[in-house]
Amino acid sequence: MTTRSSAEAARDIPEATVARLPVYLRALTTLAEAGTSTCSSEDLASAAGVNSAKLRKDLSYLGSYGTRGVGYDVDYLRYQIAREIGVTQDWPVVIVGIGNLGHALANFSGFRSRGFRVVALLDADATRTGEEVAGVRVRPFDDLEDIVGEHGVAIGVIATPAVAAQDVADRMVGCGISSILNFAPTVLSVPAGVDVRKVDLSIELQILAYHEQRKAQGETA
Amino acid sequence: MTTRSSAEAARDIPEATVARLPVYLRALTTLAEAGTSTCSSEDLASAAGVNSAKLRKDLSYLGSYGTRGVGYDVDYLRYQIAREIGVTQDWPVVIVGIGNLGHALANFSGFRSRGFRVVALLDADATRTGEEVAGVRVRPFDDLEDIVGEHGVAIGVIATPAVAAQDVADRMVGCGISSILNFAPTVLSVPAGVDVRKVDLSIELQILAYHEQRKAQGETA
DNA sequence: TCCATTTTGTTCTCTCGTTCACAAACTCCT
DNA sequence: AGGAGTTTGTGAACGAGAGAACAAAATGGA
Ligand SMILES: NC(=O)c1ccc[n+]([C@@H]2O[C@H](COP(=O)([O-])OP(=O)(O)OC[C@H]3O[C@@H](n4cnc5c(N)ncnc54)[C@H](O)[C@@H]3O)[C@@H](O)[C@H]2O)c1
Ligand SMILES: NC(=O)c1ccc[n+]([C@@H]2O[C@H](COP(=O)([O-])OP(=O)(O)OC[C@H]3O[C@@H](n4cnc5c(N)ncnc54)[C@H](O)[C@@H]3O)[C@@H](O)[C@H]2O)c1
């Protein structure tokens, strides 16, 4: 299990690198829109907010897509990163919990433009179903299994209150979803093989508060 | 600069630990609400979704707040962590960009309950000002300096479109804000001493897509 | 053709983070 | 009082990530 088949490239991209590839992708898109066709690692690194050594090392995990003495072809590199991440294809996504946050997410244009397609908005509250948000009708949560089966959905977004999040996750996992983006402030437990990423506003603010407090302490000390 | 004054405790909490303290805090609150007064590192670790060795090591950076053979007093530990993070006091916060996302953020109850207080909602669009969201009136962006000065705001939240984010950040830094939470999909450049954290939906989804793609590859290989 | 210049890809080192494993410290029971 | 049983706090081993530094490879001009 440690060695891979010889046909497939020995791809084992570090997690820290995976998390930065989307940043590079966005920076490349910005450069392309500005009419730049070639860029050095220095250029791209500064657009992405990292140092150039790190950028080159990250890109080296994908292969040798640059030219020494010249730099990288913007469009070519962009395609290679997109392919590596998997956003050259479209990923169907369901959003569960169409309250304050769910509405904002449904209206978020960044889904479409980045290889994701919202195929359904689901809510358990019957008074919300039928409403149309960003061109998609809100449907009852119980339609989850049907929708996931029909569209082959692999990615689910949870924007329900914390108390409901584990139940929603269980239902998602039960019908084959294997990647979850969780906005509810709670720890989800899922079986091995299912990826969960969380976005947690309170945690981010508390981290800022910690550093802020230390800055203040330093001043008065 | 490497050694600290003898009076102050040698506090140098690793960044990875700082990011987990809010998770422990939330887990402790949940335990307290469930009527638990004492818990072991094993209990708390499972509630927080980490392993117990990591939890104990993290807590050891704060001091020795447990009792061997017994565990931790839930309320006492909760207070100690809250104090360390700095959320025993209230932090005033401004939100800039009251569109889809800004509305959701303004309505988010997690601010209040976690030591943060939204003192102002700002937007550059004159047609939005005057509107009341969650009991707070939306004011013109140009009031930023006045508000920050008046309330001593140190933390700012950016929920504007990406193109405006750098300008907003510059204005924030200019009037003394030193911690920024950025929801716009763009890399902010700020002077040293200012902390920026970003919340980026597209990046999270792309990371999920990468792993999802690898799972699919494994099946068909 | 050859040399100077540029910029990548990679090796090496150092720092940071995770996990293991166990002595120290506490409780409870006899 | 003493011993059995628990659970913390931490030293040490291990692994992952960051950054410096440089050889290899390309370009372009003489
Ligand atoms: N509003 C924000 O800016 C914000 C920010 C960060 C995190 N969050 C978190 O995101 C979540 C949603 O926040 P919100 O402000 O949109 O809350 P909300 O109450 O406005 O919306 C929650 C929605 O989920 C639905 N729901 C409840 N139980 C459900 C279930 N079992 N199945 C399906 N749908 C269900 C409700 O009907 C409601 O429409 C909360 O957990 C909140 O803590 C919100
Ligand atoms: N909607 C989402 O769920 C979501 C999710 C992730 C990220 N984002 C990002 O968050 C940001 C806001 O998203 P949104 O959907 O709320 O957009 P939106 O267009 O609905 O709202 C943006 C608001 O910012 C205001 N604004 C524009 N320029 C400004 C300036 N210079 N100063 C002050 N205010 C200004 C506008 O008047 C508007 O009210 C975007 O960058 C978006 O990419 C949104």
XYZ file of C-alpha atoms (C1' of nucleotides) and ligand atoms in Angstrom:
590
model
C 0.000 0.000 0.000
C 2.966 2.330 0.371
C 4.120 2.065 -3.243
C 1.936 3.064 -6.160
C 1.416 1.453 -9.516
C 4.143 2.407 -11.957
C 1.702 3.744 -14.563
C 0.282 6.432 -12.307
C 2.590 9.258 -11.293
C 3.686 9.153 -7.669
C 1.265 11.864 -6.592
C 1.326 12.580 -2.927
C 0.718 16.258 -2.499
C 1.156 17.566 1.072
C -2.020 18.871 2.665
C -0.502 22.324 3.192
C 0.192 22.525 -0.531
C -3.329 21.387 -1.468
C -4.709 24.233 0.628
C -2.620 26.762 -1.304
C -3.292 25.530 -4.838
C -6.703 27.291 -5.001
C -4.975 30.525 -4.013
C -2.511 30.135 -6.872
C -5.365 29.331 -9.214
C -7.131 32.549 -8.295
C -3.939 34.590 -8.619
C -3.339 33.118 -12.079
C -6.881 33.995 -13.127
C -6.325 37.563 -11.998
C -3.053 37.716 -13.945
C -4.702 36.259 -17.049
C -7.513 38.811 -16.862
C -4.880 41.545 -16.651
C -3.462 40.278 -19.952
C -0.331 38.623 -18.543
C 0.696 35.547 -20.503
C 3.898 34.619 -18.669
C 4.981 35.118 -15.070
C 7.916 34.258 -12.847
C 7.592 32.434 -9.534
C 8.321 35.769 -7.905
C 5.388 37.469 -9.657
C 2.945 34.705 -8.860
C 4.157 34.352 -5.289
C 3.613 38.007 -4.565
C 0.132 37.885 -6.131
C -0.696 34.904 -3.943
C 0.846 36.345 -0.789
C 3.500 33.656 -0.230
C 7.251 33.602 -0.762
C 8.634 32.342 -4.035
C 10.568 29.380 -2.605
C 7.370 27.964 -1.159
C 5.490 28.554 -4.387
C 8.106 26.735 -6.487
C 8.206 23.852 -4.084
C 4.409 23.575 -4.143
C 4.320 23.584 -7.949
C 7.079 20.996 -8.117
C 4.706 18.438 -6.578
C 2.506 18.730 -9.667
C 5.322 18.353 -12.165
C 7.690 20.582 -14.111
C 5.418 23.082 -15.772
C 7.789 26.037 -15.841
C 10.722 26.953 -18.057
C 14.026 27.858 -16.425
C 15.147 31.342 -17.259
C 11.613 32.226 -18.420
C 8.905 31.423 -15.891
C 5.441 29.921 -16.199
C 2.885 30.190 -18.989
C -0.141 31.577 -17.163
C -2.882 29.727 -19.056
C -1.022 26.435 -19.150
C -0.216 26.477 -15.427
C -3.743 27.497 -14.638
C -5.096 24.518 -16.492
C -2.651 22.133 -14.824
C -3.575 23.325 -11.329
C -7.289 23.223 -12.124
C -6.922 19.680 -13.386
C -4.955 18.629 -10.319
C -7.567 20.082 -7.953
C -10.350 18.607 -10.016
C -12.229 21.755 -10.983
C -12.042 21.229 -14.730
C -15.205 19.194 -14.251
C -18.360 20.512 -12.563
C -19.189 19.319 -9.059
C -22.864 19.202 -8.078
C -23.477 20.579 -4.565
C -26.483 20.623 -2.216
C -27.006 23.260 0.469
C -29.041 22.348 3.549
C -30.488 25.039 5.824
C -31.707 28.047 3.857
C -31.816 30.662 6.635
C -29.777 33.837 6.835
C -26.527 32.197 5.872
C -28.045 29.712 3.440
C -29.589 32.575 1.441
C -26.214 34.306 1.202
C -24.532 31.096 0.097
C -27.214 30.404 -2.507
C -26.631 33.877 -3.930
C -22.866 33.481 -3.910
C -21.574 33.689 -7.455
C -18.255 32.078 -6.588
C -19.806 28.605 -6.792
C -20.565 28.729 -10.478
C -17.380 30.397 -11.524
C -15.198 27.861 -9.741
C -16.412 24.503 -10.942
C -19.353 23.998 -8.596
C -23.059 23.890 -9.361
C -25.788 24.217 -6.751
C -28.279 21.530 -7.712
C -30.575 21.875 -4.701
C -31.457 24.024 -1.689
C -33.051 22.049 1.132
C -34.767 23.090 4.347
C -36.749 21.205 6.976
C -39.074 24.153 7.589
C -42.143 23.669 5.382
C -42.816 27.427 5.304
C -39.520 27.940 3.493
C -40.003 25.340 0.767
C -41.252 26.615 -2.546
C -39.423 29.904 -2.190
C -37.011 30.599 -5.021
C -33.465 31.749 -4.206
C -31.049 32.712 -6.966
C -33.157 30.795 -9.476
C -33.301 27.573 -7.466
C -36.436 26.449 -5.623
C -36.131 25.481 -1.958
C -37.237 21.884 -1.470
C -38.076 19.766 1.594
C -35.100 18.218 3.356
C -36.607 14.774 2.830
C -35.928 15.082 -0.881
C -32.208 14.751 -0.063
C -31.839 11.083 -0.990
C -33.656 11.493 -4.306
C -31.616 14.504 -5.339
C -28.266 13.020 -4.354
C -29.106 9.817 -6.220
C -30.298 11.650 -9.306
C -27.391 14.078 -9.670
C -24.593 12.001 -8.146
C -23.892 14.641 -5.536
C -20.660 14.097 -3.593
C -20.387 17.434 -1.779
C -22.858 18.813 0.779
C -22.969 22.149 2.581
C -24.537 22.429 6.057
C -25.939 25.824 7.108
C -28.453 24.700 9.725
C -28.391 25.533 13.438
C -25.776 23.577 15.412
C -28.281 21.202 17.007
C -29.436 19.915 13.617
C -25.999 19.625 12.002
C -25.100 16.099 13.142
C -28.442 14.719 11.985
C -28.073 16.397 8.616
C -24.534 15.048 8.293
C -25.713 11.530 9.111
C -28.395 11.717 6.445
C -25.878 13.061 3.926
C -23.388 10.310 4.653
C -26.198 7.757 4.534
C -27.028 8.581 0.938
C -23.483 8.692 -0.362
C -22.158 12.213 0.186
C -18.488 11.959 1.097
C -17.406 15.590 1.460
C -19.075 18.056 3.814
C -18.552 21.764 4.309
C -19.945 22.648 7.731
C -20.873 26.191 8.767
C -22.576 25.154 12.000
C -20.467 25.656 15.133
C -20.281 22.020 16.149
C -17.916 19.083 15.807
C -19.307 16.536 13.347
C -18.496 12.872 13.656
C -18.448 10.962 10.401
C -17.116 7.580 9.292
C -13.640 7.197 7.832
C -13.529 8.130 4.165
C -15.755 11.163 4.591
C -14.014 14.557 4.570
C -15.345 17.396 6.672
C -14.129 20.960 6.540
C -15.536 23.610 8.829
C -15.929 27.333 8.469
C -16.329 28.872 11.875
C -16.701 32.598 12.312
C -16.542 32.574 16.122
C -13.296 30.643 16.119
C -11.688 33.034 13.672
C -12.729 36.020 15.757
C -11.430 34.416 18.931
C -8.066 33.770 17.333
C -7.902 37.432 16.358
C -8.922 38.417 19.888
C -6.107 36.354 21.374
C -3.476 38.125 19.315
C -5.139 41.471 19.858
C -4.977 40.952 23.602
C -1.285 40.116 23.420
C -0.587 43.263 21.427
C -2.376 45.319 24.080
C -0.486 43.603 26.887
C 2.840 44.361 25.237
C 1.993 48.066 25.091
C 1.090 48.446 28.754
C 3.785 46.113 30.117
C 14.069 39.907 22.894
C 14.160 36.149 23.213
C 13.786 36.075 26.996
C 10.823 37.547 28.811
C 10.636 39.605 31.957
C 10.672 37.412 35.036
C 7.415 38.806 36.432
C 5.308 37.787 33.446
C 4.790 34.070 32.909
C 6.674 32.669 29.942
C 3.606 32.514 27.736
C 4.332 31.472 24.219
C 1.409 29.452 23.003
C 1.929 27.741 19.631
C -0.332 29.001 16.860
C -1.836 25.552 16.293
C -2.849 25.450 19.939
C -4.373 28.937 19.825
C -6.572 27.790 16.936
C -7.891 24.891 19.011
C -8.585 26.741 22.258
C -11.908 28.149 20.974
C -12.970 24.600 20.099
C -12.235 23.463 23.643
C -14.086 26.456 24.990
C -17.171 25.561 23.010
C -16.961 21.901 24.033
C -16.707 22.943 27.689
C -19.756 25.172 27.330
C -21.696 22.267 25.872
C -20.597 20.022 28.745
C -21.520 22.674 31.308
C -24.979 23.075 29.762
C -25.419 19.319 29.994
C -24.791 19.585 33.730
C -21.292 18.106 33.748
C -19.085 19.648 36.433
C -15.921 17.577 35.939
C -14.422 15.917 32.896
C -11.329 13.945 31.960
C -9.017 14.860 29.113
C -10.496 11.890 27.280
C -14.062 13.251 27.630
C -13.148 16.744 26.540
C -10.960 15.530 23.701
C -13.744 13.436 22.239
C -16.184 16.348 22.551
C -13.696 18.561 20.731
C -12.779 16.013 18.092
C -9.066 15.706 18.907
C -7.036 13.041 20.664
C -6.434 13.329 24.372
C -2.643 13.622 24.221
C -2.937 16.689 22.027
C -5.569 18.175 24.298
C -3.441 17.722 27.415
C -0.395 19.186 25.749
C -2.428 22.175 24.540
C -3.804 22.809 28.024
C -0.368 22.462 29.551
C 0.696 25.652 27.761
C -1.861 27.578 29.829
C -0.822 26.095 33.160
C -1.771 23.180 35.384
C -5.513 23.501 35.735
C -6.364 19.796 36.116
C -6.116 17.354 38.994
C -4.334 14.054 38.428
C -6.547 11.095 38.983
C -9.631 13.311 38.704
C -9.705 15.492 35.598
C -10.698 19.101 34.981
C -13.323 21.256 36.659
C -15.470 22.335 33.712
C -16.320 25.871 34.864
C -12.843 26.632 36.126
C -11.126 25.432 32.950
C -13.668 27.279 30.856
C -12.862 30.505 32.632
C -9.114 29.968 32.304
C -9.330 29.355 28.558
C -11.678 32.312 28.055
C -9.257 34.533 29.945
C -6.299 33.281 27.931
C -8.072 33.916 24.616
C -9.293 37.288 25.819
C -13.039 36.781 25.570
C -13.814 37.585 29.184
C -13.954 41.172 27.988
C -16.163 42.419 25.132
C -14.555 43.265 21.799
C -16.242 45.913 19.657
C -16.408 44.924 15.975
C -17.366 46.751 12.767
C -18.708 44.997 9.664
C -18.149 46.623 6.270
C -20.202 45.581 3.234
C -23.819 44.862 4.142
C -24.883 42.816 1.125
C -25.993 39.194 1.116
C -23.248 37.987 3.387
C -23.095 41.119 5.521
C -26.782 40.747 6.390
C -26.221 37.139 7.474
C -23.245 38.157 9.587
C -25.145 41.010 11.200
C -27.888 38.565 12.156
C -25.435 36.006 13.487
C -26.050 35.468 17.176
C -22.640 33.897 17.750
C -21.037 37.342 17.979
C -22.813 38.415 21.125
C -22.576 35.114 22.905
C -18.832 34.865 22.393
C -17.446 38.136 23.654
C -17.956 40.268 20.550
C -20.262 43.220 20.017
C -21.188 44.615 16.611
C -20.943 48.383 17.091
C -21.486 49.375 13.470
C -22.572 48.168 10.037
C -21.051 50.182 7.191
C -21.709 50.266 3.472
C -20.553 52.553 0.666
C -23.882 52.261 -1.161
C -26.044 55.233 -0.086
C -29.243 53.313 -0.854
C -28.356 50.813 1.869
C -27.629 53.274 4.638
C -30.424 53.909 7.088
C -31.693 50.352 6.845
C -31.785 48.567 10.177
C -30.321 45.068 10.426
C -30.588 43.079 13.662
C -31.239 46.288 15.575
C -28.231 48.167 14.182
C -28.557 50.932 11.590
C -26.426 50.728 8.454
C -24.213 53.818 8.207
C -22.088 55.317 5.425
C -18.619 53.829 5.061
C -17.106 57.267 5.584
C -18.204 57.156 9.220
C -15.552 54.470 9.775
C -12.937 56.706 11.359
C -15.413 58.337 13.745
C -16.830 55.036 14.903
C -13.480 53.358 15.373
C -12.213 56.334 17.332
C -15.315 56.544 19.482
C -15.578 52.846 20.416
C -11.904 51.870 20.311
C -12.581 49.226 17.696
C -9.644 46.880 17.083
C -11.345 44.217 14.945
C -12.909 44.747 11.513
C -14.838 42.375 9.254
C -14.760 42.810 5.472
C -17.732 41.488 3.468
C -17.460 43.674 0.377
C -16.771 42.485 -3.182
C -13.155 41.495 -3.793
C -12.278 44.638 -5.755
C -13.121 46.883 -2.804
C -11.495 44.765 -0.085
C -7.977 46.197 -0.264
C -9.258 49.769 -0.111
C -11.437 48.942 2.869
C -8.518 47.227 4.592
C -6.300 50.266 4.002
C -8.886 52.556 5.538
C -9.297 50.223 8.500
C -5.571 50.045 9.123
C -5.344 53.798 8.692
C -7.666 54.456 11.593
C -6.137 51.967 13.990
C -7.810 48.607 13.371
C -5.195 45.904 13.825
C -7.147 42.684 13.257
C -9.147 41.945 10.113
C -11.419 39.068 9.223
C -11.725 38.989 5.444
C -14.545 37.225 3.593
C -13.640 38.632 0.186
C -11.737 36.241 -2.082
C -8.602 38.301 -2.372
C -5.154 38.509 -0.798
C -4.896 41.568 1.426
C -1.603 43.294 2.011
C -1.269 45.012 5.351
C 1.634 46.416 7.387
C 3.419 44.301 9.996
C 1.554 44.207 13.277
C -1.842 43.826 11.639
C -3.373 40.345 11.697
C -5.530 39.146 8.841
C -7.523 35.946 8.803
C -9.521 34.908 5.781
C -12.650 32.847 5.362
C -12.865 31.594 1.822
C -15.701 29.382 0.691
C -14.293 28.658 -2.774
C -11.000 27.497 -1.355
C -12.691 25.146 1.091
C -14.794 23.649 -1.671
C -11.777 23.211 -3.922
C -9.900 21.386 -1.186
C -12.863 19.052 -0.811
C -12.985 18.585 -4.588
C -9.331 17.598 -4.676
C -9.827 14.829 -2.143
C -13.083 13.803 -3.748
C -11.340 13.415 -7.077
C -8.663 11.243 -5.511
C -11.267 8.989 -3.926
C -12.931 8.544 -7.331
C -9.592 7.814 -8.990
C -8.822 5.111 -6.445
C -12.110 3.344 -7.194
C -11.655 3.154 -10.949
C -7.887 2.407 -10.914
C 29.955 28.595 -30.522
C 30.481 30.336 -25.965
C 29.505 33.070 -22.063
C 26.615 35.935 -19.017
C 22.094 36.163 -17.184
C 17.805 34.585 -15.613
C 14.800 31.541 -13.272
C 13.336 26.980 -12.209
C 13.472 22.556 -9.515
C 15.450 20.360 -5.651
C 18.381 19.350 -1.697
C 19.410 20.417 2.945
C 18.534 22.340 7.323
C 15.725 24.155 10.806
C 11.420 24.942 13.080
C 6.941 23.667 14.379
C 3.446 20.240 15.457
C 1.889 15.518 16.708
C 2.022 11.325 19.138
C 3.854 8.061 22.385
C 4.889 6.635 26.742
C 5.492 7.113 31.516
C 6.582 9.250 36.064
C 4.167 12.122 39.254
C 0.154 13.123 41.765
C -4.271 12.417 43.280
C -8.510 9.410 45.115
C -10.574 5.683 47.163
C -10.816 1.406 49.421
C -9.237 -1.800 52.855
C -1.393 3.850 56.750
C -0.705 1.616 52.534
C -1.672 -0.098 48.089
C -4.488 -0.312 43.818
C -6.364 2.323 40.324
C -6.850 6.781 37.629
C -5.561 10.589 35.132
C -2.602 14.552 34.442
C 1.594 16.879 32.723
C 5.714 16.431 30.059
C 10.125 14.593 27.958
C 11.492 12.492 23.878
C 10.874 10.527 19.322
C 8.931 11.280 15.051
C 6.914 13.618 11.054
C 5.499 17.574 8.300
C 6.285 22.116 6.637
C 9.097 26.444 5.767
C 12.935 28.746 3.971
C 17.752 29.194 2.303
C 20.765 28.085 -1.053
C 22.386 26.361 -5.232
C 22.930 23.314 -9.385
C 20.623 22.608 -13.716
C 18.491 24.381 -17.740
C 16.887 27.794 -20.642
C 17.600 32.473 -23.244
C 20.017 35.957 -25.734
C 23.919 38.551 -27.169
C 28.789 38.662 -28.728
N -25.461 33.954 9.931
C -24.145 33.918 9.848
O -23.474 34.826 9.380
C -23.415 32.753 10.350
C -22.067 32.835 10.430
C -21.345 31.761 10.866
C -22.011 30.628 11.213
N -23.320 30.557 11.159
C -23.979 29.304 11.497
O -24.670 28.845 10.366
C -25.848 28.212 10.751
C -27.014 28.900 10.098
O -27.086 30.241 10.495
P -28.298 31.134 10.064
O -28.042 32.490 10.605
O -28.553 30.997 8.628
O -29.499 30.457 10.896
P -31.062 30.471 10.537
O -31.782 30.068 11.762
O -31.410 31.755 9.882
O -31.237 29.345 9.443
C -31.203 27.977 9.736
C -32.087 27.237 8.724
O -31.904 25.832 8.890
C -33.175 25.204 8.790
N -33.133 23.933 9.509
C -33.229 23.723 10.838
N -33.135 22.411 11.127
C -32.994 21.778 9.950
C -32.843 20.413 9.602
N -32.803 19.439 10.509
N -32.741 20.101 8.297
C -32.765 21.068 7.375
N -32.876 22.380 7.639
C -32.997 22.727 8.919
C -34.137 26.189 9.384
O -35.439 25.967 8.914
C -33.563 27.520 8.908
O -34.116 27.894 7.668
C -25.898 28.294 12.269
O -25.369 27.088 12.789
C -24.994 29.437 12.585
O -24.394 29.292 13.847
C -24.057 31.605 10.717
N -22.556 35.442 -0.308
C -21.793 34.500 0.217
O -22.252 33.483 0.739
C -20.339 34.621 0.190
C -19.596 33.541 0.581
C -18.229 33.642 0.594
C -17.641 34.807 0.221
N -18.369 35.837 -0.172
C -17.703 37.076 -0.503
O -18.143 38.067 0.390
C -18.219 39.296 -0.266
C -19.614 39.854 -0.164
O -20.516 38.955 -0.761
P -22.033 39.363 -0.936
O -22.684 38.196 -1.564
O -22.560 39.876 0.334
O -21.925 40.561 -2.001
P -22.966 41.769 -2.206
O -22.658 42.359 -3.515
O -24.324 41.298 -1.916
O -22.590 42.811 -1.064
C -21.470 43.608 -1.099
C -21.765 44.890 -0.349
O -20.558 45.650 -0.207
C -20.862 47.016 -0.470
N -19.643 47.703 -0.914
C -19.098 47.685 -2.139
N -17.968 48.425 -2.156
C -17.811 48.917 -0.920
C -16.848 49.747 -0.329
N -15.797 50.197 -1.022
N -16.986 50.063 0.963
C -18.026 49.612 1.666
N -18.978 48.804 1.164
C -18.867 48.465 -0.128
C -21.941 47.000 -1.510
O -22.673 48.198 -1.461
C -22.761 45.787 -1.059
O -23.766 46.146 -0.177
C -17.785 39.051 -1.693
O -16.411 39.339 -1.806
C -18.010 37.576 -1.869
O -17.129 37.030 -2.818
C -19.718 35.777 -0.163
